[in-house]
mmCIF file of C-alpha atoms in Angstrom:
data_model
loop_
_atom_site.group_PDB
_atom_site.id
_atom_site.type_symbol
_atom_site.label_atom_id
_atom_site.label_comp_id
_atom_site.label_asym_id
_atom_site.label_seq_id
_atom_site.Cartn_x
_atom_site.Cartn_y
_atom_site.Cartn_z
ATOM 1 C CA MET Y 966 0.000 0.000 0.000
ATOM 2 C CA ALA Y 967 2.863 2.381 0.790
ATOM 3 C CA GLY Y 968 4.265 1.849 -2.705
ATOM 4 C CA LEU Y 969 0.868 2.458 -4.279
ATOM 5 C CA SER Y 970 0.367 5.621 -2.234
ATOM 6 C CA ALA Y 971 3.837 6.901 -3.195
ATOM 7 C CA TRP Y 972 3.077 6.221 -6.864
ATOM 8 C CA PHE Y 973 -0.318 7.972 -6.726
ATOM 9 C CA TRP Y 974 0.977 11.050 -4.874
ATOM 10 C CA ASN Y 975 4.062 11.419 -7.043
ATOM 11 C CA GLU Y 976 5.262 14.998 -6.651
ATOM 12 C CA ARG Y 977 6.376 15.230 -10.252
ATOM 13 C CA PHE Y 978 2.805 14.661 -11.365
ATOM 14 C CA TRP Y 979 0.904 16.827 -8.908
ATOM 15 C CA LEU Y 980 3.230 19.765 -8.317
ATOM 16 C CA PRO Y 981 5.232 22.233 -10.422
ATOM 17 C CA HIS Y 982 8.929 21.664 -10.912
ATOM 18 C CA ASN Y 983 11.117 22.250 -7.851
ATOM 19 C CA VAL Y 984 8.137 21.988 -5.469
ATOM 20 C CA THR Y 985 7.656 19.042 -3.089
ATOM 21 C CA TRP Y 986 4.956 17.988 -0.648
ATOM 22 C CA ALA Y 987 7.378 18.779 2.156
ATOM 23 C CA ASP Y 988 7.437 22.408 1.037
ATOM 24 C CA LEU Y 989 3.690 22.612 1.686
ATOM 25 C CA GLU Y 990 3.650 20.862 5.059
ATOM 26 C CA ASN Y 991 4.731 23.780 7.249
ATOM 27 C CA PRO Y 992 2.976 26.973 6.151
ATOM 28 C CA ALA Y 993 3.302 30.210 8.111
ATOM 29 C CA PRO Y 994 1.178 30.563 11.261
ATOM 30 C CA GLY Y 995 -2.458 31.140 10.393
ATOM 31 C CA VAL Y 996 -1.999 29.881 6.828
ATOM 32 C CA GLU Y 997 -3.565 26.634 5.619
ATOM 33 C CA TYR Y 998 -2.837 24.921 2.318
ATOM 34 C CA PRO Y 999 -5.302 22.455 0.744
ATOM 35 C CA LYS Y 1000 -4.829 18.839 1.768
ATOM 36 C CA ALA Y 1001 -6.527 15.738 0.408
ATOM 37 C CA GLY Y 1002 -7.801 14.897 3.891
ATOM 38 C CA HIS Y 1003 -9.922 18.065 3.893
ATOM 39 C CA LEU Y 1004 -12.159 16.505 1.249
ATOM 40 C CA PHE Y 1005 -13.429 13.834 3.643
ATOM 41 C CA THR Y 1006 -15.420 16.599 5.342
ATOM 42 C CA ALA Y 1007 -17.664 16.592 2.285
ATOM 43 C CA LEU Y 1008 -18.997 13.082 3.016
ATOM 44 C CA PRO Y 1009 -20.840 13.790 6.312
ATOM 45 C CA LEU Y 1010 -21.866 17.150 4.857
ATOM 46 C CA ALA Y 1011 -23.315 15.325 1.827
ATOM 47 C CA LEU Y 1012 -25.364 13.161 4.158
ATOM 48 C CA GLY Y 1013 -26.575 16.308 5.916
ATOM 49 C CA ILE Y 1014 -27.538 17.902 2.600
ATOM 50 C CA PHE Y 1015 -29.403 14.726 1.655
ATOM 51 C CA VAL Y 1016 -31.404 14.886 4.908
ATOM 52 C CA VAL Y 1017 -32.120 18.584 4.353
ATOM 53 C CA ARG Y 1018 -33.340 17.753 0.859
ATOM 54 C CA ILE Y 1019 -35.796 15.166 2.192
ATOM 55 C CA LEU Y 1020 -37.143 17.622 4.761
ATOM 56 C CA PHE Y 1021 -37.263 20.442 2.203
ATOM 57 C CA GLU Y 1022 -39.219 18.382 -0.324
ATOM 58 C CA ARG Y 1023 -41.657 17.152 2.310
ATOM 59 C CA PHE Y 1024 -42.362 20.330 4.261
ATOM 60 C CA ILE Y 1025 -41.656 23.138 1.774
ATOM 61 C CA ALA Y 1026 -41.695 21.921 -1.831
ATOM 62 C CA GLY Y 1027 -44.610 19.507 -1.267
ATOM 63 C CA PRO Y 1028 -46.993 22.170 0.090
ATOM 64 C CA CYS Y 1029 -45.888 24.551 -2.682
ATOM 65 C CA ALA Y 1030 -46.717 21.891 -5.268
ATOM 66 C CA ARG Y 1031 -50.148 21.287 -3.746
ATOM 67 C CA SER Y 1032 -50.861 25.023 -3.661
ATOM 68 C CA LEU Y 1033 -50.192 25.011 -7.418
ATOM 69 C CA HIS Y 1034 -52.594 22.066 -7.780
ATOM 70 C CA ILE Y 1035 -49.817 19.590 -8.490
ATOM 71 C CA HIS Y 1036 -50.910 16.553 -6.520
ATOM 72 C CA GLN Y 1037 -49.269 13.211 -5.858
ATOM 73 C CA GLY Y 1038 -51.598 11.351 -8.204
ATOM 74 C CA ALA Y 1039 -51.123 7.628 -7.868
ATOM 75 C CA GLY Y 1040 -51.770 7.093 -11.565
ATOM 76 C CA ARG Y 1041 -53.076 3.937 -13.123
ATOM 77 C CA ARG Y 1042 -51.261 0.874 -11.819
ATOM 78 C CA ALA Y 1043 -50.880 -2.433 -13.617
ATOM 79 C CA GLN Y 1044 -52.938 -5.233 -12.126
ATOM 80 C CA PRO Y 1045 -50.814 -7.805 -10.257
ATOM 81 C CA ASN Y 1046 -49.666 -10.631 -12.513
ATOM 82 C CA ALA Y 1047 -46.747 -12.873 -11.527
ATOM 83 C CA VAL Y 1048 -45.972 -14.021 -15.074
ATOM 84 C CA LEU Y 1049 -45.838 -10.560 -16.606
ATOM 85 C CA GLU Y 1050 -43.989 -9.135 -13.602
ATOM 86 C CA LYS Y 1051 -41.278 -11.767 -14.011
ATOM 87 C CA VAL Y 1052 -40.904 -10.912 -17.703
ATOM 88 C CA PHE Y 1053 -40.843 -7.200 -16.873
ATOM 89 C CA THR Y 1054 -38.168 -7.433 -14.196
ATOM 90 C CA SER Y 1055 -35.908 -10.121 -15.644
ATOM 91 C CA ILE Y 1056 -36.345 -10.147 -19.441
ATOM 92 C CA THR Y 1057 -37.682 -6.961 -21.016
ATOM 93 C CA LYS Y 1058 -39.734 -3.883 -20.199
ATOM 94 C CA ASN Y 1059 -40.665 -3.454 -23.874
ATOM 95 C CA PRO Y 1060 -41.580 -6.873 -25.277
ATOM 96 C CA ASP Y 1061 -41.464 -7.349 -29.038
ATOM 97 C CA SER Y 1062 -44.208 -8.970 -31.086
ATOM 98 C CA ARG Y 1063 -42.823 -12.461 -30.476
ATOM 99 C CA HIS Y 1064 -42.928 -12.021 -26.700
ATOM 100 C CA LEU Y 1065 -46.358 -10.397 -26.883
ATOM 101 C CA ASP Y 1066 -47.821 -13.272 -28.898
ATOM 102 C CA GLY Y 1067 -46.348 -15.844 -26.523
ATOM 103 C CA LEU Y 1068 -47.631 -14.067 -23.412
ATOM 104 C CA SER Y 1069 -51.029 -13.559 -25.029
ATOM 105 C CA LYS Y 1070 -51.382 -17.298 -25.591
ATOM 106 C CA GLN Y 1071 -49.987 -18.213 -22.174
ATOM 107 C CA LEU Y 1072 -52.402 -15.917 -20.301
ATOM 108 C CA ASP Y 1073 -55.271 -16.149 -22.768
ATOM 109 C CA TRP Y 1074 -55.252 -12.349 -23.063
ATOM 110 C CA GLU Y 1075 -55.561 -10.166 -26.114
ATOM 111 C CA VAL Y 1076 -52.249 -8.779 -27.333
ATOM 112 C CA ARG Y 1077 -53.509 -5.223 -26.740
ATOM 113 C CA LYS Y 1078 -54.253 -6.087 -23.118
ATOM 114 C CA VAL Y 1079 -50.702 -7.375 -22.651
ATOM 115 C CA GLN Y 1080 -49.322 -4.206 -24.266
ATOM 116 C CA ARG Y 1081 -51.499 -2.089 -21.989
ATOM 117 C CA TRP Y 1082 -50.227 -3.952 -18.914
ATOM 118 C CA PHE Y 1083 -46.600 -3.276 -19.845
ATOM 119 C CA ARG Y 1084 -47.355 0.391 -20.548
ATOM 120 C CA HIS Y 1085 -49.017 0.818 -17.147
ATOM 121 C CA ARG Y 1086 -46.185 -1.075 -15.461
ATOM 122 C CA ARG Y 1087 -43.548 1.167 -17.078
ATOM 123 C CA ASN Y 1088 -45.460 4.248 -15.995
ATOM 124 C CA GLN Y 1089 -45.419 3.022 -12.398
ATOM 125 C CA ASP Y 1090 -41.638 3.430 -12.347
ATOM 126 C CA LYS Y 1091 -41.727 6.973 -13.651
ATOM 127 C CA PRO Y 1092 -41.660 9.811 -11.135
ATOM 128 C CA SER Y 1093 -44.877 11.810 -10.892
ATOM 129 C CA THR Y 1094 -45.100 15.483 -11.807
ATOM 130 C CA HIS Y 1095 -45.331 16.209 -8.075
ATOM 131 C CA THR Y 1096 -42.052 14.384 -7.441
ATOM 132 C CA LYS Y 1097 -40.303 16.148 -10.316
ATOM 133 C CA PHE Y 1098 -41.557 19.543 -9.154
ATOM 134 C CA CYS Y 1099 -40.222 18.929 -5.641
ATOM 135 C CA GLU Y 1100 -36.836 17.811 -6.996
ATOM 136 C CA SER Y 1101 -36.591 20.862 -9.256
ATOM 137 C CA MET Y 1102 -37.570 23.201 -6.425
ATOM 138 C CA TRP Y 1103 -34.846 21.713 -4.219
ATOM 139 C CA ARG Y 1104 -32.227 22.069 -6.948
ATOM 140 C CA PHE Y 1105 -33.415 25.571 -7.782
ATOM 141 C CA THR Y 1106 -33.057 26.581 -4.140
ATOM 142 C CA PHE Y 1107 -29.598 25.060 -3.767
ATOM 143 C CA TYR Y 1108 -28.247 26.369 -7.082
ATOM 144 C CA LEU Y 1109 -29.557 29.872 -6.374
ATOM 145 C CA CYS Y 1110 -28.105 29.901 -2.850
ATOM 146 C CA ILE Y 1111 -24.699 28.512 -3.838
ATOM 147 C CA PHE Y 1112 -24.457 30.844 -6.840
ATOM 148 C CA THR Y 1113 -25.327 33.841 -4.644
ATOM 149 C CA TYR Y 1114 -22.732 32.803 -2.065
ATOM 150 C CA GLY Y 1115 -20.086 32.072 -4.695
ATOM 151 C CA PHE Y 1116 -20.654 35.311 -6.598
ATOM 152 C CA GLN Y 1117 -20.555 37.343 -3.393
ATOM 153 C CA PHE Y 1118 -17.349 35.607 -2.322
ATOM 154 C CA LEU Y 1119 -15.681 36.065 -5.711
ATOM 155 C CA TRP Y 1120 -16.747 39.712 -5.898
ATOM 156 C CA GLN Y 1121 -14.379 40.332 -2.977
ATOM 157 C CA SER Y 1122 -11.607 38.126 -4.396
ATOM 158 C CA PRO Y 1123 -8.798 39.632 -6.506
ATOM 159 C CA TRP Y 1124 -8.753 36.738 -8.989
ATOM 160 C CA MET Y 1125 -12.255 37.559 -10.184
ATOM 161 C CA TRP Y 1126 -11.015 40.914 -11.495
ATOM 162 C CA ASP Y 1127 -7.562 39.767 -12.569
ATOM 163 C CA THR Y 1128 -7.347 36.032 -13.232
ATOM 164 C CA ARG Y 1129 -3.559 36.143 -13.065
ATOM 165 C CA HIS Y 1130 -4.019 36.155 -9.285
ATOM 166 C CA CYS Y 1131 -5.039 32.502 -9.672
ATOM 167 C CA TRP Y 1132 -1.365 31.805 -10.399
ATOM 168 C CA TYR Y 1133 0.669 34.408 -8.536
ATOM 169 C CA GLY Y 1134 2.555 32.559 -5.811
ATOM 170 C CA TYR Y 1135 1.198 29.191 -6.903
ATOM 171 C CA PRO Y 1136 1.124 26.638 -5.279
ATOM 172 C CA TYR Y 1137 1.840 28.561 -2.058
ATOM 173 C CA GLN Y 1138 -1.677 29.984 -1.895
ATOM 174 C CA ALA Y 1139 -3.603 29.951 1.368
ATOM 175 C CA MET Y 1140 -6.960 28.206 1.491
ATOM 176 C CA THR Y 1141 -9.248 30.860 2.966
ATOM 177 C CA PRO Y 1142 -12.367 29.829 4.948
ATOM 178 C CA GLY Y 1143 -14.674 31.326 2.308
ATOM 179 C CA LEU Y 1144 -13.057 29.412 -0.540
ATOM 180 C CA TYR Y 1145 -12.955 26.203 1.504
ATOM 181 C CA HIS Y 1146 -16.667 26.407 2.387
ATOM 182 C CA TYR Y 1147 -17.591 27.142 -1.238
ATOM 183 C CA TYR Y 1148 -15.590 24.204 -2.555
ATOM 184 C CA VAL Y 1149 -16.581 21.638 0.056
ATOM 185 C CA THR Y 1150 -20.274 22.566 -0.142
ATOM 186 C CA GLU Y 1151 -20.277 22.118 -3.927
ATOM 187 C CA LEU Y 1152 -18.455 18.807 -3.564
ATOM 188 C CA ALA Y 1153 -20.867 17.620 -0.858
ATOM 189 C CA PHE Y 1154 -23.867 18.514 -3.019
ATOM 190 C CA TYR Y 1155 -22.695 16.320 -5.873
ATOM 191 C CA TRP Y 1156 -21.899 13.514 -3.461
ATOM 192 C CA SER Y 1157 -25.478 13.852 -2.176
ATOM 193 C CA LEU Y 1158 -26.808 13.604 -5.745
ATOM 194 C CA MET Y 1159 -24.888 10.343 -6.137
ATOM 195 C CA PHE Y 1160 -26.356 9.026 -2.877
ATOM 196 C CA SER Y 1161 -29.892 10.023 -3.835
ATOM 197 C CA GLN Y 1162 -29.725 8.141 -7.128
ATOM 198 C CA PHE Y 1163 -29.876 4.884 -5.175
ATOM 199 C CA THR Y 1164 -32.917 5.942 -3.130
ATOM 200 C CA ASP Y 1165 -34.907 7.843 -5.777
ATOM 201 C CA ILE Y 1166 -37.052 6.171 -8.391
ATOM 202 C CA LYS Y 1167 -34.589 4.642 -10.835
ATOM 203 C CA ARG Y 1168 -34.637 6.481 -14.144
ATOM 204 C CA LYS Y 1169 -33.476 5.495 -17.595
ATOM 205 C CA ASP Y 1170 -30.602 8.017 -17.456
ATOM 206 C CA PHE Y 1171 -29.315 6.526 -14.173
ATOM 207 C CA LEU Y 1172 -25.926 5.482 -15.579
ATOM 208 C CA ILE Y 1173 -25.394 8.735 -17.508
ATOM 209 C CA MET Y 1174 -26.194 10.806 -14.431
ATOM 210 C CA PHE Y 1175 -24.022 8.637 -12.192
ATOM 211 C CA ILE Y 1176 -21.045 9.052 -14.525
ATOM 212 C CA HIS Y 1177 -21.698 12.799 -14.719
ATOM 213 C CA HIS Y 1178 -21.803 13.186 -10.922
ATOM 214 C CA LEU Y 1179 -18.701 11.026 -10.557
ATOM 215 C CA ALA Y 1180 -16.833 13.131 -13.127
ATOM 216 C CA THR Y 1181 -17.894 16.334 -11.362
ATOM 217 C CA VAL Y 1182 -16.770 15.020 -7.973
ATOM 218 C CA SER Y 1183 -13.453 13.922 -9.488
ATOM 219 C CA LEU Y 1184 -12.780 17.282 -11.168
ATOM 220 C CA ILE Y 1185 -13.602 19.273 -8.016
ATOM 221 C CA SER Y 1186 -11.436 16.972 -5.898
ATOM 222 C CA PHE Y 1187 -8.580 17.034 -8.414
ATOM 223 C CA SER Y 1188 -8.461 20.830 -8.555
ATOM 224 C CA TYR Y 1189 -8.577 21.061 -4.750
ATOM 225 C CA VAL Y 1190 -5.734 18.608 -4.143
ATOM 226 C CA ASN Y 1191 -3.290 20.440 -6.421
ATOM 227 C CA ASN Y 1192 -4.479 23.823 -5.097
ATOM 228 C CA MET Y 1193 -6.128 25.084 -8.263
ATOM 229 C CA ALA Y 1194 -9.120 26.082 -6.154
ATOM 230 C CA ARG Y 1195 -8.987 29.736 -7.171
ATOM 231 C CA VAL Y 1196 -9.557 29.061 -10.841
ATOM 232 C CA GLY Y 1197 -11.815 26.159 -9.826
ATOM 233 C CA SER Y 1198 -14.079 28.615 -8.003
ATOM 234 C CA LEU Y 1199 -14.425 30.576 -11.259
ATOM 235 C CA VAL Y 1200 -15.424 27.394 -13.087
ATOM 236 C CA LEU Y 1201 -18.033 26.590 -10.431
ATOM 237 C CA CYS Y 1202 -19.517 30.085 -10.494
ATOM 238 C CA VAL Y 1203 -19.748 30.166 -14.295
ATOM 239 C CA HIS Y 1204 -21.646 26.873 -14.301
ATOM 240 C CA ASP Y 1205 -23.928 27.774 -11.394
ATOM 241 C CA ALA Y 1206 -24.990 30.986 -13.148
ATOM 242 C CA SER Y 1207 -27.545 29.299 -15.409
ATOM 243 C CA ASP Y 1208 -28.468 26.109 -13.544
ATOM 244 C CA PHE Y 1209 -31.093 27.678 -11.277
ATOM 245 C CA LEU Y 1210 -32.803 29.243 -14.311
ATOM 246 C CA LEU Y 1211 -33.269 25.810 -15.870
ATOM 247 C CA GLU Y 1212 -34.821 24.452 -12.675
ATOM 248 C CA ALA Y 1213 -37.123 27.493 -12.491
ATOM 249 C CA ALA Y 1214 -38.242 26.847 -16.078
ATOM 250 C CA LYS Y 1215 -38.918 23.197 -15.266
ATOM 251 C CA MET Y 1216 -40.981 24.143 -12.201
ATOM 252 C CA THR Y 1217 -43.181 26.498 -14.200
ATOM 253 C CA ASN Y 1218 -43.595 23.804 -16.825
ATOM 254 C CA TYR Y 1219 -44.788 21.298 -14.213
ATOM 255 C CA ALA Y 1220 -47.152 23.946 -12.823
ATOM 256 C CA LYS Y 1221 -48.451 24.567 -16.383
ATOM 257 C CA TYR Y 1222 -47.463 28.246 -16.500
ATOM 258 C CA GLN Y 1223 -46.475 27.944 -20.128
ATOM 259 C CA ARG Y 1224 -45.735 31.587 -20.942
ATOM 260 C CA LEU Y 1225 -43.558 31.979 -17.872
ATOM 261 C CA CYS Y 1226 -41.846 28.686 -18.735
ATOM 262 C CA ASP Y 1227 -41.099 29.927 -22.254
ATOM 263 C CA PHE Y 1228 -39.711 33.207 -20.908
ATOM 264 C CA LEU Y 1229 -37.502 31.481 -18.326
ATOM 265 C CA PHE Y 1230 -36.233 29.023 -20.913
ATOM 266 C CA ILE Y 1231 -35.212 31.918 -23.176
ATOM 267 C CA VAL Y 1232 -33.454 33.636 -20.257
ATOM 268 C CA PHE Y 1233 -31.761 30.360 -19.345
ATOM 269 C CA SER Y 1234 -30.649 29.811 -22.954
ATOM 270 C CA VAL Y 1235 -29.128 33.286 -23.200
ATOM 271 C CA ALA Y 1236 -27.387 32.876 -19.831
ATOM 272 C CA PHE Y 1237 -26.102 29.450 -20.867
ATOM 273 C CA PHE Y 1238 -24.706 30.678 -24.188
ATOM 274 C CA ILE Y 1239 -23.012 33.712 -22.604
ATOM 275 C CA THR Y 1240 -21.484 31.855 -19.651
ATOM 276 C CA ARG Y 1241 -20.461 28.651 -21.442
ATOM 277 C CA LEU Y 1242 -19.504 29.915 -24.910
ATOM 278 C CA VAL Y 1243 -18.144 33.373 -24.093
ATOM 279 C CA ILE Y 1244 -17.153 33.835 -20.455
ATOM 280 C CA TYR Y 1245 -15.843 30.315 -19.870
ATOM 281 C CA PRO Y 1246 -13.366 30.176 -22.798
ATOM 282 C CA ILE Y 1247 -12.329 33.845 -22.668
ATOM 283 C CA TRP Y 1248 -12.130 34.177 -18.898
ATOM 284 C CA VAL Y 1249 -11.358 30.700 -17.546
ATOM 285 C CA LEU Y 1250 -9.625 28.750 -20.322
ATOM 286 C CA ASN Y 1251 -7.467 31.715 -21.241
ATOM 287 C CA SER Y 1252 -6.239 31.819 -17.649
ATOM 288 C CA THR Y 1253 -5.686 28.074 -17.189
ATOM 289 C CA MET Y 1254 -3.950 27.591 -20.533
ATOM 290 C CA PHE Y 1255 -2.002 30.792 -21.204
ATOM 291 C CA GLU Y 1256 -1.680 32.874 -18.044
ATOM 292 C CA SER Y 1257 -0.720 29.836 -15.965
ATOM 293 C CA TRP Y 1258 1.801 28.770 -18.635
ATOM 294 C CA ALA Y 1259 3.483 32.169 -18.464
ATOM 295 C CA ILE Y 1260 3.473 32.458 -14.657
ATOM 296 C CA VAL Y 1261 3.871 28.854 -13.422
ATOM 297 C CA GLY Y 1262 4.698 26.722 -16.446
ATOM 298 C CA PRO Y 1263 3.244 23.352 -17.432
ATOM 299 C CA TYR Y 1264 3.609 20.099 -15.495
ATOM 300 C CA PRO Y 1265 1.746 16.740 -15.716
ATOM 301 C CA SER Y 1266 -1.333 17.513 -13.599
ATOM 302 C CA TRP Y 1267 -1.545 20.910 -15.334
ATOM 303 C CA TRP Y 1268 -1.972 19.097 -18.652
ATOM 304 C CA VAL Y 1269 -4.619 16.768 -17.196
ATOM 305 C CA PHE Y 1270 -6.564 19.661 -15.697
ATOM 306 C CA ASN Y 1271 -6.565 21.625 -18.946
ATOM 307 C CA VAL Y 1272 -7.557 18.613 -21.030
ATOM 308 C CA LEU Y 1273 -10.540 18.056 -18.730
ATOM 309 C CA LEU Y 1274 -11.545 21.715 -19.017
ATOM 310 C CA LEU Y 1275 -11.260 21.525 -22.816
ATOM 311 C CA VAL Y 1276 -13.465 18.427 -22.857
ATOM 312 C CA LEU Y 1277 -15.956 20.414 -20.806
ATOM 313 C CA GLN Y 1278 -15.875 23.154 -23.429
ATOM 314 C CA VAL Y 1279 -16.608 20.626 -26.168
ATOM 315 C CA LEU Y 1280 -19.619 19.490 -24.144
ATOM 316 C CA HIS Y 1281 -20.718 23.110 -23.809
ATOM 317 C CA ILE Y 1282 -20.736 23.443 -27.589
ATOM 318 C CA ILE Y 1283 -22.735 20.231 -28.009
ATOM 319 C CA TRP Y 1284 -25.231 21.211 -25.322
ATOM 320 C CA SER Y 1285 -25.590 24.701 -26.788
ATOM 321 C CA TYR Y 1286 -26.517 23.146 -30.111
ATOM 322 C CA LEU Y 1287 -29.103 20.940 -28.417
ATOM 323 C CA ILE Y 1288 -30.559 23.883 -26.486
ATOM 324 C CA ALA Y 1289 -30.784 25.909 -29.688
ATOM 325 C CA ARG Y 1290 -32.557 23.020 -31.365
ATOM 326 C CA ILE Y 1291 -35.054 22.787 -28.496
ATOM 327 C CA ALA Y 1292 -35.600 26.569 -28.654
ATOM 328 C CA ILE Y 1293 -36.210 26.528 -32.415
ATOM 329 C CA LYS Y 1294 -38.669 23.657 -32.064
ATOM 330 C CA ALA Y 1295 -40.414 25.550 -29.260
ATOM 331 C CA ILE Y 1296 -40.752 28.677 -31.405
ATOM 332 C CA LEU Y 1297 -42.167 26.678 -34.300
ATOM 333 C CA ARG Y 1298 -44.501 24.754 -31.996
ATOM 334 C CA GLY Y 1299 -45.404 27.723 -29.877
ATOM 335 C CA LYS Y 1300 -44.251 26.393 -26.517
ATOM 336 C CA THR Y 1301 -41.330 24.883 -24.669
ATOM 337 C CA GLN Y 1302 -41.745 21.274 -23.601
ATOM 338 C CA PHE Y 1303 -39.752 19.506 -20.932
ATOM 339 C CA ALA Y 1304 -41.957 16.495 -21.252
ATOM 340 C CA SER Y 1305 -42.910 13.608 -19.075
ATOM 341 C CA SER Y 1306 -39.896 11.429 -19.723
ATOM 342 C CA PRO Y 1307 -37.760 10.649 -16.662
ATOM 343 C CA SER Y 1308 -34.995 12.999 -17.730
ATOM 344 C CA GLY Y 1309 -37.431 15.837 -18.285
ATOM 345 C CA MET Y 1310 -37.294 15.626 -22.083
ATOM 346 C CA ARG Y 1311 -39.701 14.381 -24.723
ATOM 347 C CA GLU Y 1312 -39.246 10.815 -25.803
ATOM 348 C CA GLY Y 1313 -36.797 10.802 -28.703
ATOM 349 C CA ASP Y 1314 -34.968 13.976 -27.683
ATOM 350 C CA PRO Y 1315 -31.374 13.730 -26.464
ATOM 351 C CA VAL Y 1316 -31.146 13.222 -22.726
ATOM 352 C CA PHE Y 1317 -29.255 16.334 -21.812
ATOM 353 C CA LEU Y 1318 -31.304 18.786 -19.788
ATOM 354 C CA SER Y 1319 -30.597 16.804 -16.650
ATOM 355 C CA ILE Y 1320 -26.870 16.405 -17.317
ATOM 356 C CA PHE Y 1321 -25.434 19.607 -18.748
ATOM 357 C CA VAL Y 1322 -25.257 21.300 -15.358
ATOM 358 C CA GLN Y 1323 -21.775 21.665 -13.781
#
């Protein structure tokens, strides 16, 4: 294990040339540098956030949903049938004509009745509009609060106004309480989203979302360990800037306030395009790729970090295209639709509205 640990924490990978872990072990009195052990604080905090989410959805979001006439609504349930349930859980949720004919003969049912049973059974596993509204209200509240905190913190930070401060004195940069709380809270939130996937109704984008949350957790943790938290805070703020607008649009869609939904979706789209296609590459990527090269110089983890940020930019371009396509369809159709599919999109549309955050 000692050999594996030494290999993983190789100084020549994580740190700039001529810097060692020993150099960071004894900072001046009152100064704290980031350490990997700090990240473990996010785990109990994630559990706390998960509990707060449950209480929020039950005692705040739930009553709000009912006041907007969005009720639990049990929906039509499939009648109990051991044979069909076994096929549904162990073979297929969408039987083809061969399976349908065989089940029809075995149960002495009409094929249409078998099809109807499977449709009702699939719908049982889908979250209700009430559930989706409560989830969106929780995310809206968190994203708005964390964006407000992050923007207020960065407003008072020199690297927001001159991104070269992200690299002056690197890696001997103190981890301030404000930056630490911002980073760990964001990390804990995405840990909580990973936890909740195993307790929520399982959706068809489960694996995609799990990979997304895992990638987000990894990128936040990676930037913290090698003390790129200053530029990391800029990345977080840029991404948080539009996320709460999407959740607001989804809430108004569930509440059937279509005009307000359309307006919020337009505002979200504009905010997304500006933050992800303009501010992010000009403000963040320019700093991580060029300013850091001039001030600090490249080293292995620097290359990894920048490659990950470039991949993120490619995703921004793809998602922007998909948003534009949704917007054009909405204009032609006369309204924005987030649909009833588990991911919040119409069947057949790319599953992206639930994954392009962060």
